[in-house]
């Protein structure tokens, strides 16, 4: 029972995922996750090449962690010990207690190094070498990348919940102006939406969020940590205010923002799925649920003020279906050839 009670899930005690029957196994593991409270309808995302139909395809590389702080499970992370970044973190947003970002020490996951160790996150041992995860010194003196939260502390409920987000298994190297700019504005905007519109049938705030990173092919920080090429996030909730399910997604390239006025464009779940899909497998953030695939929450933005939400034209890039505006019916458009333009400019110059 000791392996089952650990929060880091080893292969013989893998309670997070449904595994196919294997004649080499002595038992069929239960399909119920020990961290089911962080997954909408207790169903993990479909991540091509990583997590498909509830199965981890490479259990030597991808490790589910029930993130535990002060003996309480706070959120769920699927961690990539090869790239030393999370695939995703899943959490349930229930509001927050309106406290400032706490001063916290960066922590590690002991069971990634020894599955028989404590299931509580803790500060690293300065005398120990960590082979399966990043530590705070791996990020120092790089000058370009922040320790970018996947589950942001601003979305955590209590002070202890917020402290729990400062584990390095919930962190990726994130371009500084991207982390503090357009990504931060997205997190604040979505928080406003969730606070106002995600009240369940009992009138309580309840939202399921999954946020992750797309590893790069060969971009490594300090010869250890993969610098992801892209970050993505999605949420879904039932809105008793609107009597419907609502959802949206965002993503952004992990490069410096070109402007402090940059915003991430709000996308549908379907658009995110298509962005992350592979040739052989479909990505699905909330499989088997009523989350709308083709609608966003951008319609609510005009009704939430001071929330750093984009206007209809403030996006990271123009939608692919944008076309040049056509003139109103009955109007005419004057088009000048290069020769006529030169003659006109010459005439104006001589006139004035």
Tab-separated table of C-alpha atoms in Angstrom:
chain	number	residue	atom	x	y	z
A	1	UNK	CA	0.000	0.000	0.000
A	2	UNK	CA	2.949	2.379	0.439
A	3	UNK	CA	3.340	2.869	-3.319
A	4	UNK	CA	-0.403	3.509	-3.717
A	5	UNK	CA	-0.351	6.150	-1.014
A	6	UNK	CA	2.413	8.139	-2.641
A	7	UNK	CA	1.369	11.190	-4.606
A	8	UNK	CA	3.944	10.597	-7.310
A	9	UNK	CA	2.494	7.685	-9.214
A	10	UNK	CA	4.793	4.809	-10.106
A	11	UNK	CA	3.808	2.238	-12.697
A	12	UNK	CA	2.481	-0.433	-10.305
A	13	UNK	CA	0.425	2.121	-8.413
A	14	UNK	CA	-0.765	4.214	-11.339
A	15	UNK	CA	-4.180	5.369	-10.207
A	16	UNK	CA	-4.262	8.456	-12.368
A	17	UNK	CA	-4.826	6.736	-15.673
A	18	UNK	CA	-6.647	3.790	-17.180
A	19	UNK	CA	-4.174	1.293	-18.575
A	20	UNK	CA	-4.913	-1.538	-20.977
A	21	UNK	CA	-4.862	-5.069	-19.589
A	22	UNK	CA	-1.313	-6.382	-19.814
A	23	UNK	CA	-0.590	-10.070	-19.138
A	24	UNK	CA	2.632	-9.056	-17.381
A	25	UNK	CA	0.662	-7.130	-14.755
A	26	UNK	CA	-0.775	-8.850	-11.714
A	27	UNK	CA	-3.813	-6.610	-11.474
A	28	UNK	CA	-6.009	-4.228	-13.429
A	29	UNK	CA	-5.611	-0.769	-11.944
A	30	UNK	CA	-8.678	1.298	-11.089
A	31	UNK	CA	-9.705	3.996	-13.609
A	32	UNK	CA	-10.332	6.602	-10.903
A	33	UNK	CA	-7.714	9.320	-10.502
A	34	UNK	CA	-6.576	10.205	-7.022
A	35	UNK	CA	-6.595	13.811	-8.252
A	36	UNK	CA	-9.979	13.627	-9.955
A	37	UNK	CA	-11.171	16.865	-8.353
A	38	UNK	CA	-8.936	18.863	-10.698
A	39	UNK	CA	-10.333	17.357	-13.917
A	40	UNK	CA	-13.659	18.200	-15.483
A	41	UNK	CA	-15.844	15.093	-15.197
A	42	UNK	CA	-12.734	13.287	-13.930
A	43	UNK	CA	-11.432	12.988	-17.492
A	44	UNK	CA	-7.810	13.793	-18.426
A	45	UNK	CA	-7.007	15.742	-21.607
A	46	UNK	CA	-6.107	13.985	-24.831
A	47	UNK	CA	-2.528	15.018	-25.657
A	48	UNK	CA	-1.229	13.429	-28.877
A	49	UNK	CA	1.894	11.365	-28.404
A	50	UNK	CA	1.789	11.819	-24.651
A	51	UNK	CA	-1.582	11.021	-23.121
A	52	UNK	CA	-4.119	9.260	-25.333
A	53	UNK	CA	-7.400	7.618	-24.297
A	54	UNK	CA	-6.306	7.854	-20.691
A	55	UNK	CA	-2.957	6.131	-21.290
A	56	UNK	CA	0.495	7.593	-20.780
A	57	UNK	CA	2.376	6.408	-23.855
A	58	UNK	CA	5.847	6.714	-22.336
A	59	UNK	CA	5.713	6.187	-18.606
A	60	UNK	CA	9.480	6.562	-18.310
A	61	UNK	CA	9.276	10.177	-19.485
A	62	UNK	CA	5.908	11.519	-18.348
A	63	UNK	CA	5.043	11.485	-14.647
A	64	UNK	CA	1.706	12.547	-13.149
A	65	UNK	CA	2.137	14.509	-9.925
A	66	UNK	CA	-0.620	15.310	-7.476
A	67	UNK	CA	0.953	18.526	-6.244
A	68	UNK	CA	0.909	18.358	-2.444
A	69	UNK	CA	1.701	21.180	-0.029
A	70	UNK	CA	1.242	20.922	3.737
A	71	UNK	CA	-0.301	17.480	3.269
A	72	UNK	CA	-3.069	18.794	1.014
A	73	UNK	CA	-3.402	18.125	-2.711
A	74	UNK	CA	-3.561	21.453	-4.518
A	75	UNK	CA	-3.494	20.711	-8.284
A	76	UNK	CA	-2.388	18.160	-10.857
A	77	UNK	CA	0.660	18.255	-13.136
A	78	UNK	CA	1.813	15.899	-15.865
A	79	UNK	CA	5.585	16.396	-15.846
A	80	UNK	CA	8.144	15.639	-18.548
A	81	UNK	CA	11.336	14.522	-16.802
A	82	UNK	CA	13.288	14.484	-20.077
A	83	UNK	CA	12.558	18.098	-21.013
A	84	UNK	CA	12.178	19.122	-17.345
A	85	UNK	CA	9.005	21.098	-17.920
A	86	UNK	CA	5.340	20.296	-17.311
A	87	UNK	CA	3.216	18.999	-20.165
A	88	UNK	CA	0.301	20.652	-18.408
A	89	UNK	CA	-1.077	21.594	-15.015
A	90	UNK	CA	-4.792	21.135	-14.322
A	91	UNK	CA	-6.598	22.981	-11.572
A	92	UNK	CA	-10.026	24.037	-10.405
A	93	UNK	CA	-10.519	27.777	-10.077
A	94	UNK	CA	-12.818	28.693	-7.192
A	95	UNK	CA	-11.878	32.350	-6.755
A	96	UNK	CA	-9.209	33.762	-4.487
A	97	UNK	CA	-8.911	35.519	-1.150
A	98	UNK	CA	-7.582	38.758	-2.640
A	99	UNK	CA	-4.092	38.602	-1.171
A	100	UNK	CA	-0.935	39.740	-2.867
A	101	UNK	CA	1.431	37.322	-4.536
A	102	UNK	CA	3.185	35.662	-1.593
A	103	UNK	CA	6.916	35.718	-1.084
A	104	UNK	CA	7.777	32.108	-1.607
A	105	UNK	CA	10.797	29.865	-1.886
A	106	UNK	CA	11.025	27.706	-4.980
A	107	UNK	CA	10.301	24.067	-4.270
A	108	UNK	CA	10.914	20.684	-5.881
A	109	UNK	CA	9.092	17.349	-6.048
A	110	UNK	CA	11.022	14.813	-3.907
A	111	UNK	CA	9.365	11.757	-5.421
A	112	UNK	CA	10.685	12.509	-8.895
A	113	UNK	CA	14.090	11.497	-7.550
A	114	UNK	CA	12.919	8.814	-5.114
A	115	UNK	CA	9.326	7.571	-5.228
A	116	UNK	CA	9.573	6.470	-1.600
A	117	UNK	CA	10.343	10.002	-0.433
A	118	UNK	CA	7.812	12.428	1.054
A	119	UNK	CA	4.840	13.369	-1.090
A	120	UNK	CA	5.072	17.010	0.045
A	121	UNK	CA	6.918	19.481	-2.147
A	122	UNK	CA	9.879	21.090	-0.401
A	123	UNK	CA	12.969	23.211	-0.944
A	124	UNK	CA	15.890	21.540	-2.663
A	125	UNK	CA	18.815	20.036	-0.845
A	126	UNK	CA	21.875	22.118	-1.750
A	127	UNK	CA	24.083	19.075	-1.530
A	128	UNK	CA	21.987	16.938	-3.850
A	129	UNK	CA	22.024	16.633	-7.635
A	130	UNK	CA	18.571	16.534	-9.251
A	131	UNK	CA	18.453	14.526	-12.443
A	132	UNK	CA	14.725	14.426	-13.176
A	133	UNK	CA	13.618	18.021	-12.660
A	134	UNK	CA	14.759	21.620	-12.816
A	135	UNK	CA	15.883	23.521	-9.725
A	136	UNK	CA	16.025	27.273	-9.143
A	137	UNK	CA	19.742	27.581	-9.898
A	138	UNK	CA	19.122	26.211	-13.398
A	139	UNK	CA	17.315	29.485	-14.206
A	140	UNK	CA	19.857	31.921	-12.802
A	141	UNK	CA	21.836	34.465	-14.817
A	142	UNK	CA	20.041	33.829	-18.094
A	143	UNK	CA	18.825	37.426	-18.502
A	144	UNK	CA	16.045	36.474	-20.902
A	145	UNK	CA	13.648	34.003	-19.320
A	146	UNK	CA	11.432	34.210	-16.260
A	147	UNK	CA	10.288	31.273	-14.201
A	148	UNK	CA	6.895	31.214	-15.880
A	149	UNK	CA	4.011	29.700	-13.917
A	150	UNK	CA	1.763	27.207	-15.682
A	151	UNK	CA	-0.829	27.307	-12.879
A	152	UNK	CA	-0.569	31.015	-11.938
A	153	UNK	CA	-0.542	31.951	-8.272
A	154	UNK	CA	-3.150	34.642	-9.042
A	155	UNK	CA	-5.656	31.884	-9.859
A	156	UNK	CA	-5.087	30.002	-6.591
A	157	UNK	CA	-7.590	30.344	-3.752
A	158	UNK	CA	-5.792	30.619	-0.397
A	159	UNK	CA	-2.307	31.721	0.562
A	160	UNK	CA	-1.218	28.084	0.893
A	161	UNK	CA	-2.700	27.295	-2.527
A	162	UNK	CA	-0.720	30.188	-3.962
A	163	UNK	CA	2.461	29.018	-2.233
A	164	UNK	CA	1.975	25.588	-3.795
A	165	UNK	CA	2.215	27.032	-7.302
A	166	UNK	CA	5.862	27.916	-6.618
A	167	UNK	CA	7.087	24.430	-7.354
A	168	UNK	CA	9.499	24.112	-10.253
A	169	UNK	CA	7.456	21.238	-11.666
A	170	UNK	CA	4.871	23.964	-12.433
A	171	UNK	CA	7.383	26.239	-14.171
A	172	UNK	CA	8.806	26.741	-17.673
A	173	UNK	CA	11.412	29.171	-19.031
A	174	UNK	CA	9.193	31.940	-20.396
A	175	UNK	CA	10.335	35.006	-22.334
A	176	UNK	CA	10.263	37.822	-19.794
A	177	UNK	CA	8.176	40.398	-21.654
A	178	UNK	CA	5.793	37.663	-22.824
A	179	UNK	CA	5.333	36.408	-19.253
A	180	UNK	CA	4.882	39.887	-17.796
A	181	UNK	CA	3.034	41.252	-20.811
A	182	UNK	CA	0.471	39.562	-23.050
A	183	UNK	CA	0.388	36.289	-21.083
A	184	UNK	CA	-0.171	38.134	-17.799
A	185	UNK	CA	-2.948	40.201	-19.356
A	186	UNK	CA	-4.613	37.015	-20.584
A	187	UNK	CA	-4.521	35.492	-17.091
A	188	UNK	CA	-6.071	38.633	-15.596
A	189	UNK	CA	-8.738	38.878	-18.275
A	190	UNK	CA	-9.806	35.256	-17.914
A	191	UNK	CA	-9.873	35.617	-14.125
A	192	UNK	CA	-12.423	38.421	-14.524
A	193	UNK	CA	-14.538	36.261	-16.825
A	194	UNK	CA	-14.413	33.308	-14.447
A	195	UNK	CA	-15.281	35.451	-11.434
A	196	UNK	CA	-18.337	36.961	-13.094
A	197	UNK	CA	-19.704	34.224	-15.325
A	198	UNK	CA	-18.584	30.875	-13.906
A	199	UNK	CA	-21.096	30.408	-11.107
A	200	UNK	CA	-22.416	26.867	-10.933
A	201	UNK	CA	-26.001	25.879	-10.115
A	202	UNK	CA	-25.260	26.457	-6.411
A	203	UNK	CA	-23.998	29.970	-7.095
A	204	UNK	CA	-20.396	28.971	-6.353
A	205	UNK	CA	-17.442	29.817	-8.595
A	206	UNK	CA	-16.215	26.629	-10.257
A	207	UNK	CA	-14.022	26.461	-13.342
A	208	UNK	CA	-11.743	23.778	-14.744
A	209	UNK	CA	-8.520	25.035	-16.303
A	210	UNK	CA	-5.747	23.219	-18.154
A	211	UNK	CA	-2.572	25.088	-19.089
A	212	UNK	CA	0.518	23.671	-20.723
A	213	UNK	CA	3.602	24.091	-22.849
A	214	UNK	CA	4.705	22.830	-26.236
A	215	UNK	CA	8.363	21.775	-26.012
A	216	UNK	CA	10.749	23.114	-28.627
A	217	UNK	CA	12.756	20.820	-30.866
A	218	UNK	CA	16.199	21.985	-29.740
A	219	UNK	CA	16.117	25.120	-27.591
A	220	UNK	CA	17.658	24.377	-24.202
A	221	UNK	CA	18.359	26.610	-21.202
A	222	UNK	CA	21.675	25.967	-19.441
A	223	UNK	CA	22.012	22.575	-21.152
A	224	UNK	CA	19.178	21.214	-19.030
A	225	UNK	CA	15.696	22.731	-19.439
A	226	UNK	CA	13.685	22.748	-22.647
A	227	UNK	CA	12.528	26.246	-23.581
A	228	UNK	CA	8.991	25.664	-24.902
A	229	UNK	CA	8.101	27.102	-28.268
A	230	UNK	CA	4.556	27.926	-27.203
A	231	UNK	CA	2.329	28.152	-24.135
A	232	UNK	CA	-1.394	27.401	-24.225
A	233	UNK	CA	-4.336	27.557	-21.855
A	234	UNK	CA	-8.022	26.682	-21.844
A	235	UNK	CA	-10.920	26.788	-19.413
A	236	UNK	CA	-14.486	25.523	-19.265
A	237	UNK	CA	-17.333	26.027	-16.828
A	238	UNK	CA	-21.075	25.909	-16.486
A	239	UNK	CA	-22.488	29.415	-16.196
A	240	UNK	CA	-25.749	29.538	-14.266
A	241	UNK	CA	-25.771	33.289	-15.050
A	242	UNK	CA	-26.085	32.500	-18.740
A	243	UNK	CA	-27.612	29.016	-18.367
A	244	UNK	CA	-25.004	27.468	-20.623
A	245	UNK	CA	-21.491	26.034	-20.748
A	246	UNK	CA	-18.778	28.495	-21.711
A	247	UNK	CA	-15.156	27.981	-22.712
A	248	UNK	CA	-12.216	29.648	-24.415
A	249	UNK	CA	-8.582	29.030	-25.253
A	250	UNK	CA	-5.421	31.070	-25.725
A	251	UNK	CA	-1.919	30.443	-26.902
A	252	UNK	CA	1.183	32.457	-27.568
A	253	UNK	CA	4.643	31.926	-29.035
A	254	UNK	CA	7.309	31.948	-26.321
A	255	UNK	CA	9.164	34.961	-27.652
A	256	UNK	CA	9.457	38.527	-26.348
A	257	UNK	CA	6.400	40.687	-26.923
A	258	UNK	CA	7.068	43.139	-29.724
A	259	UNK	CA	4.952	45.772	-27.987
A	260	UNK	CA	3.625	46.470	-24.508
A	261	UNK	CA	0.210	46.829	-26.152
A	262	UNK	CA	0.161	43.244	-27.372
A	263	UNK	CA	-2.788	41.022	-26.426
A	264	UNK	CA	-3.360	37.336	-26.970
A	265	UNK	CA	-6.244	36.563	-29.244
A	266	UNK	CA	-9.122	34.642	-27.680
A	267	UNK	CA	-9.647	31.363	-29.512
A	268	UNK	CA	-12.114	28.494	-29.463
A	269	UNK	CA	-11.284	25.088	-28.039
A	270	UNK	CA	-11.519	23.696	-31.560
A	271	UNK	CA	-8.869	26.127	-32.786
A	272	UNK	CA	-6.537	25.121	-29.957
A	273	UNK	CA	-7.129	21.431	-30.676
A	274	UNK	CA	-6.226	21.990	-34.320
A	275	UNK	CA	-3.147	23.982	-33.340
A	276	UNK	CA	-1.803	21.168	-31.162
A	277	UNK	CA	-2.962	18.105	-33.075
A	278	UNK	CA	-0.585	15.731	-34.797
A	279	UNK	CA	-1.001	13.867	-38.053
A	280	UNK	CA	-2.185	10.735	-36.273
A	281	UNK	CA	-3.968	11.918	-33.133
A	282	UNK	CA	-6.518	14.493	-32.080
A	283	UNK	CA	-5.930	16.850	-29.179
A	284	UNK	CA	-8.924	17.363	-26.868
A	285	UNK	CA	-8.787	19.519	-23.758
A	286	UNK	CA	-12.058	18.400	-22.163
A	287	UNK	CA	-13.076	15.150	-23.880
A	288	UNK	CA	-16.584	13.815	-23.363
A	289	UNK	CA	-17.924	17.038	-21.841
A	290	UNK	CA	-20.416	19.727	-22.852
A	291	UNK	CA	-17.732	22.377	-23.299
A	292	UNK	CA	-18.494	24.374	-26.479
A	293	UNK	CA	-15.896	23.819	-29.165
A	294	UNK	CA	-16.690	26.711	-31.488
A	295	UNK	CA	-17.556	29.655	-29.224
A	296	UNK	CA	-15.429	31.959	-27.090
A	297	UNK	CA	-16.162	34.304	-24.187
A	298	UNK	CA	-15.042	37.432	-26.055
A	299	UNK	CA	-18.678	38.560	-26.192
A	300	UNK	CA	-18.429	39.227	-22.448
A	301	UNK	CA	-15.403	41.514	-22.647
A	302	UNK	CA	-17.332	44.793	-23.072
A	303	UNK	CA	-19.153	44.088	-19.796
A	304	UNK	CA	-16.037	43.566	-17.661
A	305	UNK	CA	-14.027	46.713	-17.115
A	306	UNK	CA	-10.367	47.142	-16.136
A	307	UNK	CA	-9.679	43.485	-16.808
A	308	UNK	CA	-6.981	43.743	-19.495
A	309	UNK	CA	-9.148	41.978	-22.044
A	310	UNK	CA	-8.444	42.661	-25.725
A	311	UNK	CA	-10.730	44.736	-27.846
A	312	UNK	CA	-12.038	43.177	-31.021
A	313	UNK	CA	-9.019	44.469	-32.964
A	314	UNK	CA	-6.292	44.055	-30.312
A	315	UNK	CA	-4.898	40.608	-31.035
A	316	UNK	CA	-1.520	38.993	-31.414
A	317	UNK	CA	-2.131	38.358	-35.082
A	318	UNK	CA	-4.938	38.866	-37.514
A	319	UNK	CA	-7.295	35.902	-37.882
A	320	UNK	CA	-6.552	33.875	-40.972
A	321	UNK	CA	-10.013	34.578	-42.382
A	322	UNK	CA	-9.643	38.368	-42.317
A	323	UNK	CA	-9.967	40.021	-45.687
A	324	UNK	CA	-9.484	43.549	-46.905
A	325	UNK	CA	-12.637	45.577	-46.143
A	326	UNK	CA	-14.809	46.143	-49.195
A	327	UNK	CA	-16.174	49.631	-49.866
A	328	UNK	CA	-19.865	50.295	-49.197
A	329	UNK	CA	-22.298	49.542	-51.968
A	330	UNK	CA	-22.489	52.308	-54.557
A	331	UNK	CA	-19.081	53.785	-53.738
A	332	UNK	CA	-16.065	53.796	-56.022
A	333	UNK	CA	-12.405	53.347	-55.265
A	334	UNK	CA	-9.749	55.335	-57.118
A	335	UNK	CA	-6.704	53.250	-57.946
A	336	UNK	CA	-3.563	54.988	-59.234
A	337	UNK	CA	-0.793	53.394	-61.209
A	338	UNK	CA	2.806	54.095	-60.074
A	339	UNK	CA	3.277	56.491	-63.009
A	340	UNK	CA	0.178	58.513	-62.123
A	341	UNK	CA	1.271	58.622	-58.470
A	342	UNK	CA	4.646	60.131	-59.479
A	343	UNK	CA	3.005	62.692	-61.775
A	344	UNK	CA	0.528	63.677	-59.064
A	345	UNK	CA	3.260	64.127	-56.447
A	346	UNK	CA	5.359	66.134	-58.881
A	347	UNK	CA	2.402	68.389	-59.656
A	348	UNK	CA	1.679	68.958	-55.976
A	349	UNK	CA	5.352	69.763	-55.299
A	350	UNK	CA	5.477	72.363	-58.095
A	351	UNK	CA	2.134	73.836	-57.054
A	352	UNK	CA	3.207	74.464	-53.465
